[in-house]
XYZ file of C-alpha atoms in Angstrom:
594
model
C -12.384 38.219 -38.134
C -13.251 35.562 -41.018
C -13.957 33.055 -37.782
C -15.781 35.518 -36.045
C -17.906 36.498 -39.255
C -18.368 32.523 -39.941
C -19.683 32.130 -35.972
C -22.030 35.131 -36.370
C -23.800 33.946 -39.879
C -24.501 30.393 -38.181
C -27.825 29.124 -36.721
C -28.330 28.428 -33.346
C -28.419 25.410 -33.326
C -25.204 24.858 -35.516
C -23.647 27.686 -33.076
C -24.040 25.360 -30.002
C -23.426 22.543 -31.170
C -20.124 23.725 -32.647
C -19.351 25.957 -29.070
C -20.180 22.164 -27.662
C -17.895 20.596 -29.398
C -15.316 23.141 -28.893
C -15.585 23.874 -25.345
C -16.465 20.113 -24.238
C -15.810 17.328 -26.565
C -12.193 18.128 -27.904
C -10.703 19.096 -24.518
C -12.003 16.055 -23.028
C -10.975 13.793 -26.002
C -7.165 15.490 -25.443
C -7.111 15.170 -22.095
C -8.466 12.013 -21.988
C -5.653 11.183 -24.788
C -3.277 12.779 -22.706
C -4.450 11.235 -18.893
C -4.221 7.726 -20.829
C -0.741 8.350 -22.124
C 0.666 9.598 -18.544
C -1.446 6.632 -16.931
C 0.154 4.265 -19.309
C 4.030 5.838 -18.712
C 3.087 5.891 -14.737
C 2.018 2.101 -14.426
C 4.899 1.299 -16.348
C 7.445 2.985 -14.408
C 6.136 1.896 -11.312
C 6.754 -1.790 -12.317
C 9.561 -1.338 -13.821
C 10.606 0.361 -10.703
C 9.142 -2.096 -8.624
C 10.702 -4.953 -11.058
C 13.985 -3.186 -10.526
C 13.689 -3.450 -6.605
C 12.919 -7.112 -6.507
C 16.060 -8.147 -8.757
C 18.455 -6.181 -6.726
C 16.530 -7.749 -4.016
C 16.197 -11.280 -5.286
C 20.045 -10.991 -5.734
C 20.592 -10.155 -2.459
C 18.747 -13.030 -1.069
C 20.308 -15.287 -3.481
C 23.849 -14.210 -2.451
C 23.066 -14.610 1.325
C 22.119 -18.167 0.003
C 25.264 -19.416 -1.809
C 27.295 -17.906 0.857
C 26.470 -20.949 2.867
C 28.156 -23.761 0.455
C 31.072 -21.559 -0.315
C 31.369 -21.096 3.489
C 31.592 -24.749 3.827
C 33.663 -25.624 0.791
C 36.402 -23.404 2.547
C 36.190 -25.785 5.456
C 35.580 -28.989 3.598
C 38.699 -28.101 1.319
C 40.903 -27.481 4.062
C 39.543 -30.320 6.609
C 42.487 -33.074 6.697
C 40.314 -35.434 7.999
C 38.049 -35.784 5.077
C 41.013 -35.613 2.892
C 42.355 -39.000 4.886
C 39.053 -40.671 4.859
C 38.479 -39.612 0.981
C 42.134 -40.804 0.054
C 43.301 -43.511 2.468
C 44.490 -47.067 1.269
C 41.875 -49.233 2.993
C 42.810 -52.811 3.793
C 39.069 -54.320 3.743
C 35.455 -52.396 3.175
C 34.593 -52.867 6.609
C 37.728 -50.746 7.211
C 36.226 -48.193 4.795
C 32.470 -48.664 6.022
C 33.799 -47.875 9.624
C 35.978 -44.969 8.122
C 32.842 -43.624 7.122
C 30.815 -43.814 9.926
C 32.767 -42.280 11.834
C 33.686 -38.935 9.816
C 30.033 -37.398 10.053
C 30.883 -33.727 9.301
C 29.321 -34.096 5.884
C 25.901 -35.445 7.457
C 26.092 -32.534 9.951
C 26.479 -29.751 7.637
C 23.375 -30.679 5.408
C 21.379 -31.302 8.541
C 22.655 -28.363 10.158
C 22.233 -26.103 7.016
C 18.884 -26.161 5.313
C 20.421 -24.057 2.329
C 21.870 -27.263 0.687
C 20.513 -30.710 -0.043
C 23.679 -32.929 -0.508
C 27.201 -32.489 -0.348
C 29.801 -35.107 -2.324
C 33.302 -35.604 -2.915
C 34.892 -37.218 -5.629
C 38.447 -38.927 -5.225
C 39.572 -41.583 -7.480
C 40.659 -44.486 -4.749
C 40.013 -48.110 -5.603
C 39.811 -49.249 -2.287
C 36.920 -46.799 -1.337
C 33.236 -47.528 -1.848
C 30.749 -45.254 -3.096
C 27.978 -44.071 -0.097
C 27.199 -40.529 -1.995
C 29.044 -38.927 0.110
C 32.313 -40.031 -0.847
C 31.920 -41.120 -4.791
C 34.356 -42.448 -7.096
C 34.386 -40.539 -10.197
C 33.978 -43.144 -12.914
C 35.264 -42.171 -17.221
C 31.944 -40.128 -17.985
C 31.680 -38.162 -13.917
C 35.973 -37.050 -15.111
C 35.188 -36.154 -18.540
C 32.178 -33.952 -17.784
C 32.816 -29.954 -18.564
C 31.593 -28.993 -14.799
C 34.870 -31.774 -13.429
C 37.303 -30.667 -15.727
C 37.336 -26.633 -15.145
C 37.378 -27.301 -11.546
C 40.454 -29.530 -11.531
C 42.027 -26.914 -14.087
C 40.565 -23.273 -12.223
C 42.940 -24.858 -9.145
C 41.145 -24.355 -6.132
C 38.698 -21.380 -7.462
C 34.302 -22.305 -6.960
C 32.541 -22.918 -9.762
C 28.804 -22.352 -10.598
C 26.298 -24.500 -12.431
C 23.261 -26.909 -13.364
C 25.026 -30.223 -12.791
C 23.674 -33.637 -12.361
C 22.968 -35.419 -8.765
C 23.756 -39.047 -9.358
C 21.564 -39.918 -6.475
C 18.130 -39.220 -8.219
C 18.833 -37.987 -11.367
C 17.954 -34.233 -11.051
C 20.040 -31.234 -12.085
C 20.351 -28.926 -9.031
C 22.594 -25.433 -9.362
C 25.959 -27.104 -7.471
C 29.288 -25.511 -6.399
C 32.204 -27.254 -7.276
C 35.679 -26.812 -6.460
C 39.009 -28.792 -6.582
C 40.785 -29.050 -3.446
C 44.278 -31.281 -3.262
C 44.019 -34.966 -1.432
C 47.676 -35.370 -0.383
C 51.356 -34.073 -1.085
C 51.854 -35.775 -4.428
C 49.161 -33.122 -6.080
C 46.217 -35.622 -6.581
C 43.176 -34.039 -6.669
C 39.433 -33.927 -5.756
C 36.258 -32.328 -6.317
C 33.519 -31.044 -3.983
C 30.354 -30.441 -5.204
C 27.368 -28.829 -2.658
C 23.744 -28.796 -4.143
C 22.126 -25.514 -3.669
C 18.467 -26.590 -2.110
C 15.750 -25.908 -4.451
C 13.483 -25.298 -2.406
C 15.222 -22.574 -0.531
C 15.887 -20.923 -3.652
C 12.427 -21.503 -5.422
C 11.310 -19.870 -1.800
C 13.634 -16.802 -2.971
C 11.904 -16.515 -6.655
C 8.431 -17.771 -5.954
C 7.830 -14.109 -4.135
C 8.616 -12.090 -7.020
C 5.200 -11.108 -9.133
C 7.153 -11.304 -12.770
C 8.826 -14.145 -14.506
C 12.385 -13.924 -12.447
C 15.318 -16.187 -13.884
C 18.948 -17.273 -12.546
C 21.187 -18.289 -15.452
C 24.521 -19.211 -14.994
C 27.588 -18.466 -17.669
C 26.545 -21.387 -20.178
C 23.041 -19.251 -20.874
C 21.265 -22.323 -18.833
C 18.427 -21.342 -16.452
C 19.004 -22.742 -12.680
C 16.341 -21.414 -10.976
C 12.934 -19.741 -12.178
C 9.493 -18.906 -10.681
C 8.235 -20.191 -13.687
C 8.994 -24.238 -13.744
C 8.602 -24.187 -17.119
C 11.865 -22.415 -17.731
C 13.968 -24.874 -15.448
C 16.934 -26.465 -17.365
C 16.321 -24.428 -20.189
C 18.860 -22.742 -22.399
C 17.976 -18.748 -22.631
C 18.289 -19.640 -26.788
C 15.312 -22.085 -26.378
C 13.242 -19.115 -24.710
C 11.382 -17.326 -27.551
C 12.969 -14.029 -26.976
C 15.252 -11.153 -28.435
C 18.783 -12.851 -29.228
C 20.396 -9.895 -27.348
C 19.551 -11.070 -23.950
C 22.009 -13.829 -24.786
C 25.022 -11.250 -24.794
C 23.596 -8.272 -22.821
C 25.382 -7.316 -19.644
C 24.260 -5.942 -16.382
C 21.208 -3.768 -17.099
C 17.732 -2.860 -18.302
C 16.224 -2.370 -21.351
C 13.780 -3.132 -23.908
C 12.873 -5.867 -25.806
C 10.057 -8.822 -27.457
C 9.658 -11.999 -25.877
C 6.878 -14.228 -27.062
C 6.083 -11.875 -29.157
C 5.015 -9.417 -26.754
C 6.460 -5.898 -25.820
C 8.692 -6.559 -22.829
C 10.794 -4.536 -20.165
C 13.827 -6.903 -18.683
C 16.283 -5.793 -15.800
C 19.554 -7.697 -15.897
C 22.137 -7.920 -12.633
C 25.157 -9.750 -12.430
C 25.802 -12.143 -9.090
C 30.188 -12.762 -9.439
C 30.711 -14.852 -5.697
C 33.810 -14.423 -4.020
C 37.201 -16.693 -5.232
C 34.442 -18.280 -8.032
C 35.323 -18.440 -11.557
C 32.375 -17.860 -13.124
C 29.272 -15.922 -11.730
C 25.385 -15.821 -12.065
C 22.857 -13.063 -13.569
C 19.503 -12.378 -11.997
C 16.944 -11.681 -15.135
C 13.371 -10.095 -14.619
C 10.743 -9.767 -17.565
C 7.889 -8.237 -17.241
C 5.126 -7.924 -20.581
C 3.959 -4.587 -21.662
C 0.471 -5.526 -22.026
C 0.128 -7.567 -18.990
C 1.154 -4.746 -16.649
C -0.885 -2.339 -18.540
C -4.002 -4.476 -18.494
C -6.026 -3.050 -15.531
C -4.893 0.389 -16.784
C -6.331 -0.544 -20.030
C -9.875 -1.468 -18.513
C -10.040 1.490 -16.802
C -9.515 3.499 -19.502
C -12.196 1.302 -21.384
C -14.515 1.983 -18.838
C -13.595 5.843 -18.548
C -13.993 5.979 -22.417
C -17.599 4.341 -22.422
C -18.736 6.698 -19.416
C -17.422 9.421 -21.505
C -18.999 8.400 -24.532
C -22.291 8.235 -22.465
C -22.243 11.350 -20.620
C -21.259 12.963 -24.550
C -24.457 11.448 -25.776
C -26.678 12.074 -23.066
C -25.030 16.054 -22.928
C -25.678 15.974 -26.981
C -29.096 15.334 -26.466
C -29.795 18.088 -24.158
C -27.639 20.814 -25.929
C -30.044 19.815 -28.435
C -33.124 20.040 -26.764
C -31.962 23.235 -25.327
C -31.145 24.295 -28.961
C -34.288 23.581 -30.123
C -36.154 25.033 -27.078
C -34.085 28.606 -26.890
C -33.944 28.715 -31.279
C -38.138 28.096 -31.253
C -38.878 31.423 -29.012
C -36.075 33.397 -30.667
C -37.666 32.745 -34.000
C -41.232 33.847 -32.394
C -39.186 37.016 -31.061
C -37.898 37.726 -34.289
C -41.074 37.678 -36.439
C -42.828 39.991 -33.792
C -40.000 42.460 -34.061
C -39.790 42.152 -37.772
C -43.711 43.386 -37.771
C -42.637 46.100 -35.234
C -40.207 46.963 -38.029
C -43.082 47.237 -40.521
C -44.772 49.487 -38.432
C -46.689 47.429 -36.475
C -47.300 49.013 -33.118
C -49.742 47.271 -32.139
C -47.912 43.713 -31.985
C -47.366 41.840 -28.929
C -45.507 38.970 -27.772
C -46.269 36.692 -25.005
C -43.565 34.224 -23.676
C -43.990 32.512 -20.136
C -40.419 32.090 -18.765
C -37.995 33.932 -16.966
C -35.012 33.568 -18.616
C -33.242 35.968 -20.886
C -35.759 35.647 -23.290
C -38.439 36.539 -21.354
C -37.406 39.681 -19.730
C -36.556 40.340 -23.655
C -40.160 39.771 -24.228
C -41.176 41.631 -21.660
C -38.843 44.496 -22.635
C -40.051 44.143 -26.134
C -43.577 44.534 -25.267
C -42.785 47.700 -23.064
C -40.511 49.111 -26.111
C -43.572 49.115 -28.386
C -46.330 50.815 -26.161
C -43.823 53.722 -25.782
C -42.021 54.148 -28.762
C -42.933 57.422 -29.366
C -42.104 58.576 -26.017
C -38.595 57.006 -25.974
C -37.684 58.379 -29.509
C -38.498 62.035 -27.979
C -36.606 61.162 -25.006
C -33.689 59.623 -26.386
C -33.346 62.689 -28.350
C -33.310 65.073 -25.467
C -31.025 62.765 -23.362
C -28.614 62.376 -26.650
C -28.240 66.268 -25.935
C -27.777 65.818 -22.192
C -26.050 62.589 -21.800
C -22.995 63.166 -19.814
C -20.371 60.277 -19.368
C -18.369 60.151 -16.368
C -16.180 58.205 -16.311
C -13.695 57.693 -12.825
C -10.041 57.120 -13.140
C -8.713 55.128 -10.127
C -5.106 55.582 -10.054
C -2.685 52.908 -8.558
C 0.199 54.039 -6.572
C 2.824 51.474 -6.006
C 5.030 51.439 -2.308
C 8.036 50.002 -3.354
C 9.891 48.842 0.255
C 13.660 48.782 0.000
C 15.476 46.337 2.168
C 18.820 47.317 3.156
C 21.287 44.963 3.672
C 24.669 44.642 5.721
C 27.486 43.666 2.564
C 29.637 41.312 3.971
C 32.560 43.951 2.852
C 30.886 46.607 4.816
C 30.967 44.404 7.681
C 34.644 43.389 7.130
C 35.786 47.068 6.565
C 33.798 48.248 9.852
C 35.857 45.162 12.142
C 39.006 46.335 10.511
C 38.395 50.170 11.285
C 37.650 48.697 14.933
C 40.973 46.764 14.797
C 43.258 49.480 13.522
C 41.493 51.902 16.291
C 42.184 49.236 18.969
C 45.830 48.969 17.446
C 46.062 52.985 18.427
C 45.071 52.877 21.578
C 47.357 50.289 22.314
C 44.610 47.320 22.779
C 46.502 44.527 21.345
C 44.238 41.679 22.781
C 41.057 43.542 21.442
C 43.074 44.052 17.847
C 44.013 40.253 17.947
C 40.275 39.575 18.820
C 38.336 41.564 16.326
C 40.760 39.868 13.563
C 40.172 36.794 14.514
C 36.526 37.495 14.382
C 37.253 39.084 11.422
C 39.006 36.106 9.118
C 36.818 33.750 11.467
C 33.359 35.544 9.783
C 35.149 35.689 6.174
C 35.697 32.340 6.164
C 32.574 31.121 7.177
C 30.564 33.476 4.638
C 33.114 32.274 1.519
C 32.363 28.646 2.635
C 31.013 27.163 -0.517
C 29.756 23.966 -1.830
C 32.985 22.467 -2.422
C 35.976 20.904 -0.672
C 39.184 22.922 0.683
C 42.579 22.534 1.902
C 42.888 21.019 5.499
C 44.872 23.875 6.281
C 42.388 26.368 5.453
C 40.059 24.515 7.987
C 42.473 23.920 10.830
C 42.932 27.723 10.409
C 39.420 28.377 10.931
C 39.408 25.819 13.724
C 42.397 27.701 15.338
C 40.939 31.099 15.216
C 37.929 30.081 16.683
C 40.207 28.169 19.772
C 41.906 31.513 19.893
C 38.572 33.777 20.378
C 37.466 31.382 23.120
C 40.898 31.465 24.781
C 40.640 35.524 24.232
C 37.131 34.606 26.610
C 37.830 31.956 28.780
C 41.873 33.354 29.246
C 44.211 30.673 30.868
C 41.298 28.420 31.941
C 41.692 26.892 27.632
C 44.434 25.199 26.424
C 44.838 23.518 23.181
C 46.785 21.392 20.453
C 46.342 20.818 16.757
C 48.580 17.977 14.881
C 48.837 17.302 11.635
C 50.784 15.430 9.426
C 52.693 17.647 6.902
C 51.697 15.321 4.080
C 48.168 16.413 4.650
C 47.680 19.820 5.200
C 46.839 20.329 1.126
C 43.971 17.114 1.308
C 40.800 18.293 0.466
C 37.978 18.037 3.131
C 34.270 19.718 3.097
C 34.306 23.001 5.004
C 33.366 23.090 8.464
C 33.750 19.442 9.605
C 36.169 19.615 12.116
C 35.393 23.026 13.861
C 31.534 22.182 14.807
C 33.558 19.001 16.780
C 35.719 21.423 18.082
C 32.869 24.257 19.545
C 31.068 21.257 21.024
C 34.330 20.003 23.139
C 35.074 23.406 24.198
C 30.847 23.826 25.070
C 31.119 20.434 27.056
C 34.791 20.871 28.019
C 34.295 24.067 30.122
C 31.015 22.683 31.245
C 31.239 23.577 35.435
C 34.993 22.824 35.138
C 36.673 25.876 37.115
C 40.211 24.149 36.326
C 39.722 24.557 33.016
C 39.672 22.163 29.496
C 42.109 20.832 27.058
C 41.163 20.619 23.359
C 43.310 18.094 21.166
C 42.636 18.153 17.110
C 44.516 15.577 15.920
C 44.765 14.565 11.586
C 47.314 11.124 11.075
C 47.985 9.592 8.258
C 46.421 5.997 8.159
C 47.107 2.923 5.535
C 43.410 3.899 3.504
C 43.174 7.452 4.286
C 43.692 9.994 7.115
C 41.845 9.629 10.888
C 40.939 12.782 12.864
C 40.246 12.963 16.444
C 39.150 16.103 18.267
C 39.355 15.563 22.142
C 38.360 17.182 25.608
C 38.863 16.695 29.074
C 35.665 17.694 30.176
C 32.653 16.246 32.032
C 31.592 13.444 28.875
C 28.699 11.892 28.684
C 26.966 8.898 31.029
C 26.974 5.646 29.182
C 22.942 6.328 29.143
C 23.365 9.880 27.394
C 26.397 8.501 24.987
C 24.286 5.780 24.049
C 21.085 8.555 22.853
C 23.478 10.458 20.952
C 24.783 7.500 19.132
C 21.086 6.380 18.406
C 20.645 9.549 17.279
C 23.270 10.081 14.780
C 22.295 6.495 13.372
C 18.811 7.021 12.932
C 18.223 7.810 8.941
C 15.001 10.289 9.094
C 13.867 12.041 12.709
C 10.626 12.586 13.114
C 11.526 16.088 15.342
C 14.505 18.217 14.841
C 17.842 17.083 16.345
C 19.323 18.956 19.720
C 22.875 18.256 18.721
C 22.827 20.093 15.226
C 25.981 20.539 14.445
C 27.013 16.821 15.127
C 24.468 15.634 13.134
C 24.769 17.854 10.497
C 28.702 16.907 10.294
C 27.636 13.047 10.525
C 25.400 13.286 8.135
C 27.722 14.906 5.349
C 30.648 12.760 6.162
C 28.346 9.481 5.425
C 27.108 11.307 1.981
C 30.351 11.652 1.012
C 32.179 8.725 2.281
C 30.166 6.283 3.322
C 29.074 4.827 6.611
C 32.973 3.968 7.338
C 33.373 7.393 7.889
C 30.323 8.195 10.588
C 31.359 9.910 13.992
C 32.599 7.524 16.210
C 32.153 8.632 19.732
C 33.934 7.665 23.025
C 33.180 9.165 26.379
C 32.520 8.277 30.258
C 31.848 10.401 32.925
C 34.734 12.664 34.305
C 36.915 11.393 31.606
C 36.240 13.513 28.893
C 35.132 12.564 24.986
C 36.842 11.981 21.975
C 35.175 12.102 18.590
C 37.075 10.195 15.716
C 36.053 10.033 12.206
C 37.733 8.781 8.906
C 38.659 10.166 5.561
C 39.247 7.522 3.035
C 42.646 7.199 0.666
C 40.070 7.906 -2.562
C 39.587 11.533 -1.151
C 42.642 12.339 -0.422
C 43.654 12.345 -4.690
C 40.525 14.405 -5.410
């Protein structure tokens, strides 16, 4: 009431201007606050997203790249013919030169490969020469920290910014130990990573991407700047030094920064890689930023220019309301004779107009307001709203359940034993499926379900169905989602008794494995035509379909056993025509402990 009172004793002017500024101007400030905020958080997730998808994906790319020299230290380690040309006694260097020569697997590889630049071997032999292929390892090559963990990790690859005594440069180099003869001398390899295959790998990436091995030292960038460097020279937040695989926030150069973190650990290595993305706050957010600047000064125009006409308006509507009001206040003196003449068609007007009618019959009106006060009858018309509530009525499952049973026990009386047998198979066959929940259940419980449905369709189809169901004892209590077997099972017997008057055999068959437990289900029916195998299994493979699937209940068991176990587990289908189809799939040894 006291803001109510407050609005009613204001000019106005002051009255518009304040519904202005309430109505108009503070929404549109918060919301602008507010859209500015959520554009802000959007842009930022989006890269951060988007930075998150390139590390993984730099990673990746940078795996498929190192695989190449640890594929061919694994031969070079193991090839006895480099050993002998790397460790031989040679009588004269034109023994050696021609030793050389003729060993060219080393020249092949980095010609064949254009992941790697260079590949040497170091093997102390004094009657060897050095043609940087096969390099004798002088007092400061044996006492560097990159020579000595790979003699002492035996065997293991090792990862990092070493020098190439060819030209100087530091390269990111595997190195590895391998043994020279029976006595346990010992070599290195070392395989140079090309730069320029793995500059190709980080130059694509839109943020400053790193690769740092264990020693903190930076062996590849998009930046060249960063090259060489040890992450303690950057000008960042200590942390990143000790942080593991991750993402999270932090300063570097002084600027607000997000930074994703992913480890790369290569097979048989001793020591591994991390991929590190930074991205800066303010650079990401800098065309959001001029938007918003631009948005505000539009804003701040169209406030001004709308000021200026709630003004005008103000003035315009508060100049013939004042005119109104003196004329009336005259009328109020007694005035009858007053009139007021405003040209518009507004509100205002017709008041004027009104007005000006009110005072030539005053006298009249009084008298007649009078009489109609005495006559004056308000009706008012009640409409009332009736409400048509509609009840559904639903089957209960128990209803259902008690009615088979009722039909059972009366088939039981009349001496129907098939019929009994059917309806409670129908009956536990229907329970079962309606208490099918979300989670897993006993194998048992689901080869029972598969076996009452076999038995309805042998109630059906008689002698012309036969079938078998084996399963190890061990596994009868492993847990497996419900209904993943007997969809297999009503497809065989669908395709199994498919125009075959001799009739089908249906095998469901659960064996323990070394890593889990393999089921089969099997038919003898028509199968499929290499053609029409070959659409299903295109089918089943295929991630998103565009138009609903004709083989539901295949696809719909694929797709769950891939959610829950991974692509290892898909249906794996084998059919030809005439020869009938078996459908295999695998449970790995992690579910069978759940």
């Amino acid at each position: 009431m006291f803001l109510v009172r407050i609005m009613n004793d204001m000019k106005m002017k002051k009255k518009l201007a304040v519904t202005f500024i309430s109505a108009a101007v503070l929404p549109l400030l918060l919301s602008g606050l507010f859209l500015t905020g959520k554009l802000r958080e959007i842009v930022i997730n989006d890269a951060f997203t988007q930075l998150s998808n390139n590390v993984e994906r730099v990673r990746k790319r940078t795996e498929e790249l190192i695989k190449v020299p640890l594929n061919i230290s694994y031969r070079l380690t193991i090839d006895n013919r480099m050993k002998k040309v790397a460790a031989q006694k040679y009588e004269s260097y034109t023994e050696v030169i021609q030793a050389y020569r003729e060993y060219t697997d080393i020249r092949d590889y980095i010609q064949l490969y254009k992941e790697i630049s260079s590949i040497r071997v170091y093997v102390v032999n004094p009657g060897a020469l050095n043609n940087w292929e096969f390099i004798q390892p002088d007092n400061a090559i044996m006492a560097e920290g990159w020579y000595k963990e790979a003699i002492e990790q035996k065997g293991l690859a090792g990862w990092n910014l070493i020098k190439d005594e060819r030209n100087g440069s530091e390269q990111l180099s595997l190195v590895r130990s391998f043994p020279v003869d029976s006595l346990g001398e010992k070599g290195v390899l070392a395989i140079n990573v090309d730069k320029q295959q793995l500059r190709s790998i980080l130059d694509q990436e839109p943020f400053t991407t790193l690769i740092v091995d264990d020693r903190n030292r930076v062996v590849g960038s998009n930046e060249g700047e960063f090259f060489g460097k040890n992450l303690s020279e950057i000008d960042g937040d200590a942390k990143i030094l000790s942080r593991q695989e991750g993402s999270y926030d932090t300063v570097v150069n002084g600027k607000a920064s997000k930074v994703v973190m992913v480890n790369l650990n290569p097979e048989n290595s001793w020591n591994g890689l991390r991929i590190i993305s930074i991205f800066s706050v303010s650079e990401i957010t800098r065309e959001a930023n001029q938007v918003i600047r631009l948005g505000a000064v539009v804003i701040t125009v169209s406030l001004m220019f709308a000021v200026l006409l709630i003004y005008a308006s103000a003035s315009l509507l508060s100049g013939r309301l004042l005119r109104l009001s003196k004329h009336m206040s005259k009328a109020g003196a007694g005035s009858w004779e007053t009139y007021i003449h405003i040209d518009s068609k507004d509100e205002i007007g017709l008041l004027s107009k009104q007005f000006n009618a009110l005072i030539r019959s005053v006298h009249d009106l009084v008298q007649e307001v009078q009489e109609t006060n005495h006559q004056k009858n308000l009706v008012e018309q009640r409409q009332s709203e009736m409400k048509f509530k509609m009840l559904a009525s639903q089957i209960h499952p128990h209803f259902l359940f008690n009615s088979l049973e009722s039909i059972r026990m009366e088939a039981h009386i009349r001496r129907q034993d098939e019929i009994a047998e059917a309806v409670w198979l129908l009956s536990t066959l229907l329970r079962s499926s309606l208490e099918a929940g979300n989670g897993n259940i006993p194998l048992r419980e689901e080869l029972e379900r598969v076996r009452c449905y076999l038995e309805m369709q042998k109630f059906r189809y008689e002698d012309r169905l036969e079938y078998h169901l084996t399963v190890d004892a061990d596994l009868e209590v492993m847990p497996v989602p419900p209904l993943i077997i007997q969809p297999l099972v009503e497809n065989s017997v669908l395709h199994g008794l498919d125009n075959r008057e001799e009739g089908a055999v249906i095998t469901v068959e659960v064996k323990k494995m070394p890593k889990g437990a393999r089921v089969k289900v099997c038919d003898n029916g028509a199968g499929f035509t290499a053609e029409r195998l070959a659409e299903i299994q295109a089918e089943l493979a295929e991630s998103v379909h565009e138009q609903e699937s004709k083989r539901i209940g295949m696809r719909n068991v694929n797709d769950r056993l891939v959610l829950l176990y991974g692509e290892s587990s898909a249906l794996s289908i084998e059919s030809g025509s005439g020869t009938g189809t078996a459908i295999t799939f695998f449970i790995p040894g992690g579910a069978l402990n759940d």
